[in-house]
């Protein structure tokens, strides 16, 4: 990764992204432990507000499977799945209206996290919100519906802990297991941008901020 190269070692930023085999971090993946902790309450309040305008829904994949994770979007573009495919679109297919605008807080946080990982001037136009209950999971996938892959993706974890599965270029590559907890921010870009990844089945639990739920925000430059 050329733009994402950090100039000096910040071991705590790598933290959980270290491989079991050694201290080497996973290429292109930065885990900023607790980066969003002080803003978590505001982020959750905003998620509650968006859900009133664009309710969480479980989308159906082109293969005909209903996803176990419920989703909604903020921003100029929202990620959707239906029987015809996966794409970003400017309107919510449930209502026909535009997605609720991205709160300033989200774009600011994403830009700060991206900068901390070496990506300057990140300006997201899409924020996908995932909601997990214990027992739900996100199978290995690639994020390739964005128009370009030079910008990173900034991902914020809230509520129940999860294991982020970070695989390779092939679906069959055995993934690393990266634990993510409330307030963690992942910045991902560069050479592994198109690697397969997912979320392991969420364990049963109760979180003071979200109860029996995990939320994940992924902020992207989609258009
Ligand atoms: C999640 N995240 O954490 C699922 N994709 O709920 C993703 O699929 C993801 O965290 C691209 C970049 C960062 C991510
Ligand atoms: Fe993804």
Short mmCIF file of N, CA and C in Angstrom, two decimals, residues 46-166:
data_model
loop_
_atom_site.label_atom_id
_atom_site.label_comp_id
_atom_site.label_asym_id
_atom_site.label_seq_id
_atom_site.Cartn_x
_atom_site.Cartn_y
_atom_site.Cartn_z
N UNK A 46 -27.74 8.18 16.79
CA UNK A 46 -27.98 8.45 15.37
C UNK A 46 -28.51 7.21 14.65
N UNK A 47 -28.02 6.05 15.04
CA UNK A 47 -28.53 4.81 14.43
C UNK A 47 -30.02 4.64 14.76
N UNK A 48 -30.37 4.96 16.01
CA UNK A 48 -31.79 4.88 16.40
C UNK A 48 -32.64 5.81 15.56
N UNK A 49 -32.13 6.99 15.28
CA UNK A 49 -32.89 7.97 14.50
C UNK A 49 -33.02 7.54 13.04
N UNK A 50 -31.94 6.99 12.47
CA UNK A 50 -32.01 6.58 11.06
C UNK A 50 -32.99 5.43 10.90
N UNK A 51 -33.03 4.58 11.90
CA UNK A 51 -33.87 3.38 11.80
C UNK A 51 -35.35 3.75 11.74
N UNK A 52 -35.68 4.95 12.22
CA UNK A 52 -37.08 5.38 12.12
C UNK A 52 -37.44 5.77 10.70
N UNK A 53 -36.45 6.29 9.95
CA UNK A 53 -36.73 6.75 8.58
C UNK A 53 -36.48 5.66 7.55
N UNK A 54 -35.46 4.85 7.81
CA UNK A 54 -35.10 3.76 6.89
C UNK A 54 -34.89 2.51 7.74
N UNK A 55 -35.97 1.82 8.08
CA UNK A 55 -35.89 0.72 9.05
C UNK A 55 -34.93 -0.39 8.61
N UNK A 56 -34.33 -1.04 9.60
CA UNK A 56 -33.51 -2.22 9.34
C UNK A 56 -34.35 -3.26 8.63
N UNK A 57 -33.74 -3.92 7.65
CA UNK A 57 -34.41 -5.00 6.93
C UNK A 57 -33.40 -6.07 6.58
N UNK A 58 -33.89 -7.30 6.44
CA UNK A 58 -33.02 -8.41 6.03
C UNK A 58 -33.23 -8.61 4.54
N UNK A 59 -32.17 -8.32 3.78
CA UNK A 59 -32.28 -8.35 2.32
C UNK A 59 -32.12 -9.77 1.80
N UNK A 60 -32.61 -9.97 0.58
CA UNK A 60 -32.50 -11.28 -0.07
C UNK A 60 -31.38 -11.20 -1.11
N UNK A 61 -30.49 -12.18 -1.08
CA UNK A 61 -29.36 -12.19 -2.01
C UNK A 61 -29.82 -12.64 -3.40
N UNK A 62 -28.98 -12.38 -4.42
CA UNK A 62 -29.34 -12.85 -5.77
C UNK A 62 -29.57 -14.36 -5.79
N UNK A 63 -28.91 -15.08 -4.89
CA UNK A 63 -29.09 -16.53 -4.82
C UNK A 63 -30.40 -16.96 -4.16
N UNK A 64 -31.14 -15.98 -3.62
CA UNK A 64 -32.43 -16.28 -3.04
C UNK A 64 -32.42 -16.52 -1.54
N UNK A 65 -31.28 -16.26 -0.89
CA UNK A 65 -31.21 -16.45 0.57
C UNK A 65 -31.47 -15.14 1.28
N UNK A 66 -32.26 -15.20 2.34
CA UNK A 66 -32.46 -14.01 3.16
C UNK A 66 -31.29 -13.89 4.13
N UNK A 67 -30.64 -12.72 4.16
CA UNK A 67 -29.48 -12.54 5.03
C UNK A 67 -29.93 -12.54 6.49
N UNK A 68 -29.08 -13.08 7.38
CA UNK A 68 -29.45 -13.10 8.80
C UNK A 68 -29.19 -11.73 9.44
N UNK A 69 -28.25 -10.98 8.87
CA UNK A 69 -27.92 -9.64 9.37
C UNK A 69 -28.92 -8.64 8.79
N UNK A 70 -29.43 -7.75 9.64
CA UNK A 70 -30.36 -6.71 9.18
C UNK A 70 -29.55 -5.46 8.83
N UNK A 71 -29.99 -4.72 7.81
CA UNK A 71 -29.20 -3.59 7.32
C UNK A 71 -30.06 -2.37 7.01
N UNK A 72 -29.40 -1.20 7.09
CA UNK A 72 -29.95 0.03 6.55
C UNK A 72 -28.77 0.92 6.16
N UNK A 73 -29.03 2.11 5.66
CA UNK A 73 -27.95 2.97 5.16
C UNK A 73 -28.19 4.43 5.49
N UNK A 74 -27.07 5.15 5.63
CA UNK A 74 -27.03 6.61 5.63
C UNK A 74 -26.23 7.06 4.43
N UNK A 75 -26.54 8.25 3.92
CA UNK A 75 -25.64 8.85 2.93
C UNK A 75 -26.25 8.97 1.55
N UNK A 76 -25.48 9.49 0.62
CA UNK A 76 -25.95 9.71 -0.75
C UNK A 76 -26.22 8.38 -1.44
N UNK A 77 -25.48 7.35 -1.02
CA UNK A 77 -25.64 6.04 -1.65
C UNK A 77 -25.80 4.99 -0.57
N UNK A 78 -26.64 4.01 -0.83
CA UNK A 78 -26.84 2.92 0.12
C UNK A 78 -26.64 1.58 -0.57
N UNK A 79 -26.05 0.64 0.17
CA UNK A 79 -25.79 -0.69 -0.39
C UNK A 79 -27.07 -1.52 -0.29
N UNK A 80 -27.45 -2.14 -1.39
CA UNK A 80 -28.64 -3.01 -1.37
C UNK A 80 -28.36 -4.34 -2.10
N UNK A 81 -29.10 -5.33 -1.68
CA UNK A 81 -29.09 -6.64 -2.35
C UNK A 81 -30.52 -6.97 -2.71
N UNK A 82 -30.71 -7.57 -3.88
CA UNK A 82 -32.01 -8.14 -4.22
C UNK A 82 -31.80 -9.25 -5.24
N UNK A 83 -32.88 -9.76 -5.79
CA UNK A 83 -32.73 -10.91 -6.67
C UNK A 83 -31.92 -10.60 -7.92
N UNK A 84 -31.78 -9.31 -8.24
CA UNK A 84 -31.04 -8.97 -9.46
C UNK A 84 -29.56 -8.73 -9.21
N UNK A 85 -29.14 -8.56 -7.95
CA UNK A 85 -27.72 -8.35 -7.69
C UNK A 85 -27.45 -7.49 -6.47
N UNK A 86 -26.19 -7.06 -6.36
CA UNK A 86 -25.73 -6.18 -5.28
C UNK A 86 -25.32 -4.86 -5.91
N UNK A 87 -25.67 -3.75 -5.27
CA UNK A 87 -25.28 -2.45 -5.84
C UNK A 87 -25.49 -1.34 -4.80
N UNK A 88 -25.00 -0.16 -5.13
CA UNK A 88 -25.32 1.04 -4.36
C UNK A 88 -26.40 1.79 -5.10
N UNK A 89 -27.37 2.31 -4.36
CA UNK A 89 -28.36 3.18 -5.01
C UNK A 89 -28.75 4.32 -4.09
N UNK A 90 -29.24 5.40 -4.72
CA UNK A 90 -29.47 6.64 -3.98
C UNK A 90 -30.77 6.62 -3.19
N UNK A 91 -31.64 5.65 -3.48
CA UNK A 91 -32.92 5.59 -2.78
C UNK A 91 -33.08 4.26 -2.05
N UNK A 92 -33.89 4.30 -0.99
CA UNK A 92 -34.24 3.11 -0.24
C UNK A 92 -35.32 2.35 -1.02
N UNK A 93 -35.05 1.12 -1.44
CA UNK A 93 -36.04 0.39 -2.24
C UNK A 93 -37.36 0.15 -1.50
N UNK A 94 -37.32 0.19 -0.17
CA UNK A 94 -38.55 -0.04 0.61
C UNK A 94 -39.49 1.15 0.52
N UNK A 95 -38.93 2.36 0.46
CA UNK A 95 -39.77 3.56 0.51
C UNK A 95 -39.72 4.35 -0.79
N UNK A 96 -38.69 4.13 -1.60
CA UNK A 96 -38.50 4.94 -2.80
C UNK A 96 -37.89 6.29 -2.51
N UNK A 97 -37.65 6.59 -1.22
CA UNK A 97 -37.07 7.90 -0.87
C UNK A 97 -35.56 7.79 -0.71
N UNK A 98 -34.91 8.95 -0.70
CA UNK A 98 -33.46 8.97 -0.47
C UNK A 98 -33.15 8.44 0.92
N UNK A 99 -31.95 7.85 1.07
CA UNK A 99 -31.50 7.41 2.39
C UNK A 99 -31.31 8.63 3.28
N UNK A 100 -31.48 8.51 4.58
CA UNK A 100 -31.22 9.65 5.47
C UNK A 100 -29.78 10.13 5.29
N UNK A 101 -29.57 11.44 5.38
CA UNK A 101 -28.21 11.97 5.17
C UNK A 101 -27.24 11.44 6.22
N UNK A 102 -26.00 11.36 5.83
CA UNK A 102 -24.96 10.91 6.75
C UNK A 102 -24.71 11.98 7.81
N UNK A 103 -24.86 11.64 9.09
CA UNK A 103 -24.56 12.64 10.13
C UNK A 103 -23.11 13.09 10.03
N UNK A 104 -22.87 14.38 10.29
CA UNK A 104 -21.53 14.94 10.25
C UNK A 104 -20.55 14.13 11.10
N UNK A 105 -21.03 13.73 12.28
CA UNK A 105 -20.21 12.95 13.20
C UNK A 105 -19.60 11.72 12.53
N UNK A 106 -20.39 11.06 11.68
CA UNK A 106 -19.92 9.82 11.05
C UNK A 106 -18.78 10.11 10.07
N UNK A 107 -18.99 11.11 9.24
CA UNK A 107 -17.99 11.45 8.23
C UNK A 107 -16.71 11.95 8.89
N UNK A 108 -16.87 12.73 9.99
CA UNK A 108 -15.70 13.25 10.72
C UNK A 108 -14.91 12.11 11.34
N UNK A 109 -15.61 11.23 12.00
CA UNK A 109 -14.95 10.10 12.65
C UNK A 109 -14.21 9.25 11.62
N UNK A 110 -14.86 8.99 10.50
CA UNK A 110 -14.25 8.16 9.46
C UNK A 110 -12.99 8.82 8.91
N UNK A 111 -13.06 10.15 8.71
CA UNK A 111 -11.90 10.87 8.18
C UNK A 111 -10.75 10.84 9.18
N UNK A 112 -11.06 11.00 10.46
CA UNK A 112 -10.01 10.97 11.50
C UNK A 112 -9.37 9.59 11.60
N UNK A 113 -10.20 8.55 11.53
CA UNK A 113 -9.67 7.18 11.61
C UNK A 113 -8.81 6.87 10.39
N UNK A 114 -9.30 7.26 9.22
CA UNK A 114 -8.54 7.01 7.99
C UNK A 114 -7.19 7.72 8.06
N UNK A 115 -7.21 8.98 8.54
CA UNK A 115 -5.96 9.74 8.65
C UNK A 115 -5.00 9.06 9.62
N UNK A 116 -5.53 8.54 10.72
CA UNK A 116 -4.68 7.85 11.71
C UNK A 116 -4.01 6.62 11.09
N UNK A 117 -4.63 6.08 10.05
CA UNK A 117 -4.07 4.90 9.37
C UNK A 117 -3.29 5.29 8.12
N UNK A 118 -3.16 6.60 7.87
CA UNK A 118 -2.33 7.04 6.76
C UNK A 118 -3.06 7.42 5.49
N UNK A 119 -4.40 7.42 5.52
CA UNK A 119 -5.17 7.81 4.33
C UNK A 119 -5.70 9.22 4.57
N UNK A 120 -5.20 10.18 3.81
CA UNK A 120 -5.65 11.55 4.02
C UNK A 120 -6.88 11.84 3.16
N UNK A 121 -7.69 12.80 3.62
CA UNK A 121 -8.83 13.32 2.85
C UNK A 121 -9.84 12.24 2.45
N UNK A 122 -10.10 11.32 3.35
CA UNK A 122 -11.15 10.33 3.09
C UNK A 122 -12.51 11.00 3.29
N UNK A 123 -13.34 10.96 2.26
CA UNK A 123 -14.66 11.60 2.32
C UNK A 123 -15.74 10.60 1.91
N UNK A 124 -16.28 9.86 2.88
CA UNK A 124 -17.25 8.82 2.55
C UNK A 124 -18.58 9.40 2.05
N UNK A 125 -19.23 8.70 1.14
CA UNK A 125 -20.57 9.10 0.70
C UNK A 125 -21.62 8.03 1.04
N UNK A 126 -21.17 6.94 1.64
CA UNK A 126 -22.10 5.84 1.98
C UNK A 126 -21.75 5.28 3.35
N UNK A 127 -22.78 4.98 4.12
CA UNK A 127 -22.58 4.30 5.41
C UNK A 127 -23.59 3.18 5.53
N UNK A 128 -23.10 1.97 5.40
CA UNK A 128 -23.94 0.78 5.60
C UNK A 128 -23.98 0.47 7.10
N UNK A 129 -25.17 0.25 7.62
CA UNK A 129 -25.32 -0.11 9.03
C UNK A 129 -25.79 -1.56 9.11
N UNK A 130 -24.98 -2.39 9.75
CA UNK A 130 -25.33 -3.81 9.94
C UNK A 130 -25.78 -4.02 11.38
N UNK A 131 -26.81 -4.83 11.55
CA UNK A 131 -27.27 -5.16 12.91
C UNK A 131 -27.30 -6.68 13.08
N UNK A 132 -26.57 -7.15 14.10
CA UNK A 132 -26.43 -8.58 14.37
C UNK A 132 -27.09 -8.94 15.69
N UNK A 133 -27.76 -10.07 15.72
CA UNK A 133 -28.19 -10.67 16.98
C UNK A 133 -27.34 -11.92 17.18
N UNK A 134 -27.25 -12.41 18.43
CA UNK A 134 -26.54 -13.67 18.63
C UNK A 134 -27.08 -14.73 17.67
N UNK A 135 -26.17 -15.49 17.08
CA UNK A 135 -26.58 -16.54 16.14
C UNK A 135 -26.51 -16.10 14.68
N UNK A 136 -26.44 -14.78 14.43
CA UNK A 136 -26.33 -14.33 13.04
C UNK A 136 -24.86 -14.22 12.65
N UNK A 137 -24.62 -14.22 11.35
CA UNK A 137 -23.24 -14.16 10.85
C UNK A 137 -23.25 -13.53 9.46
N UNK A 138 -22.07 -13.14 9.03
CA UNK A 138 -21.92 -12.62 7.67
C UNK A 138 -20.89 -13.51 6.98
N UNK A 139 -21.34 -14.25 5.99
CA UNK A 139 -20.45 -15.21 5.34
C UNK A 139 -19.35 -14.48 4.56
N UNK A 140 -18.28 -15.19 4.28
CA UNK A 140 -17.14 -14.60 3.57
C UNK A 140 -17.61 -13.96 2.27
N UNK A 141 -17.16 -12.74 2.05
CA UNK A 141 -17.54 -12.01 0.84
C UNK A 141 -16.43 -11.03 0.49
N UNK A 142 -16.51 -10.46 -0.70
CA UNK A 142 -15.63 -9.36 -1.10
C UNK A 142 -16.47 -8.10 -1.19
N UNK A 143 -15.88 -6.96 -0.88
CA UNK A 143 -16.58 -5.69 -1.08
C UNK A 143 -16.11 -5.14 -2.41
N UNK A 144 -16.94 -5.29 -3.44
CA UNK A 144 -16.49 -4.86 -4.76
C UNK A 144 -17.55 -4.10 -5.55
N UNK A 145 -18.54 -3.55 -4.82
CA UNK A 145 -19.58 -2.79 -5.50
C UNK A 145 -19.27 -1.29 -5.54
N UNK A 146 -18.15 -0.90 -4.91
CA UNK A 146 -17.77 0.51 -4.93
C UNK A 146 -17.18 0.82 -6.30
N UNK A 147 -17.23 2.10 -6.67
CA UNK A 147 -16.77 2.46 -8.02
C UNK A 147 -15.25 2.33 -8.15
N UNK A 148 -14.54 2.60 -7.05
CA UNK A 148 -13.08 2.47 -7.08
C UNK A 148 -12.60 1.80 -5.80
N UNK A 149 -11.38 1.29 -5.84
CA UNK A 149 -10.85 0.56 -4.69
C UNK A 149 -9.62 1.24 -4.09
N UNK A 150 -9.38 2.49 -4.48
CA UNK A 150 -8.21 3.20 -3.96
C UNK A 150 -8.48 3.80 -2.59
N UNK A 151 -9.74 4.05 -2.27
CA UNK A 151 -10.09 4.60 -0.96
C UNK A 151 -10.26 3.45 0.04
N UNK A 152 -9.95 3.71 1.32
CA UNK A 152 -10.14 2.66 2.31
C UNK A 152 -11.62 2.51 2.70
N UNK A 153 -11.91 1.49 3.47
CA UNK A 153 -13.20 1.37 4.13
C UNK A 153 -12.95 1.53 5.62
N UNK A 154 -13.77 2.34 6.27
CA UNK A 154 -13.65 2.52 7.72
C UNK A 154 -14.84 1.84 8.36
N UNK A 155 -14.56 0.96 9.33
CA UNK A 155 -15.60 0.14 9.93
C UNK A 155 -15.59 0.33 11.44
N UNK A 156 -16.78 0.61 12.01
CA UNK A 156 -16.91 0.91 13.43
C UNK A 156 -17.76 -0.18 14.08
N UNK A 157 -17.26 -0.77 15.15
CA UNK A 157 -17.99 -1.83 15.85
C UNK A 157 -18.62 -1.28 17.12
N UNK A 158 -19.89 -1.59 17.35
CA UNK A 158 -20.61 -1.12 18.53
C UNK A 158 -21.40 -2.27 19.16
N UNK A 159 -21.38 -2.33 20.47
CA UNK A 159 -22.17 -3.35 21.17
C UNK A 159 -21.44 -4.65 21.34
N UNK A 160 -22.16 -5.75 21.16
CA UNK A 160 -21.60 -7.07 21.42
C UNK A 160 -20.31 -7.31 20.63
N UNK A 161 -19.37 -8.04 21.21
CA UNK A 161 -18.13 -8.36 20.50
C UNK A 161 -18.37 -9.33 19.35
N UNK A 162 -17.43 -9.32 18.40
CA UNK A 162 -17.53 -10.21 17.25
C UNK A 162 -16.12 -10.62 16.83
N UNK A 163 -16.06 -11.67 16.03
CA UNK A 163 -14.80 -12.08 15.42
C UNK A 163 -14.86 -11.73 13.93
N UNK A 164 -13.98 -10.81 13.53
CA UNK A 164 -13.85 -10.44 12.12
C UNK A 164 -12.97 -11.49 11.45
N UNK A 165 -13.47 -12.10 10.41
CA UNK A 165 -12.73 -13.11 9.66
C UNK A 165 -12.09 -12.42 8.48
N UNK A 166 -10.75 -12.46 8.45
CA UNK A 166 -10.05 -11.75 7.40
C UNK A 166 -9.27 -12.74 6.56
#
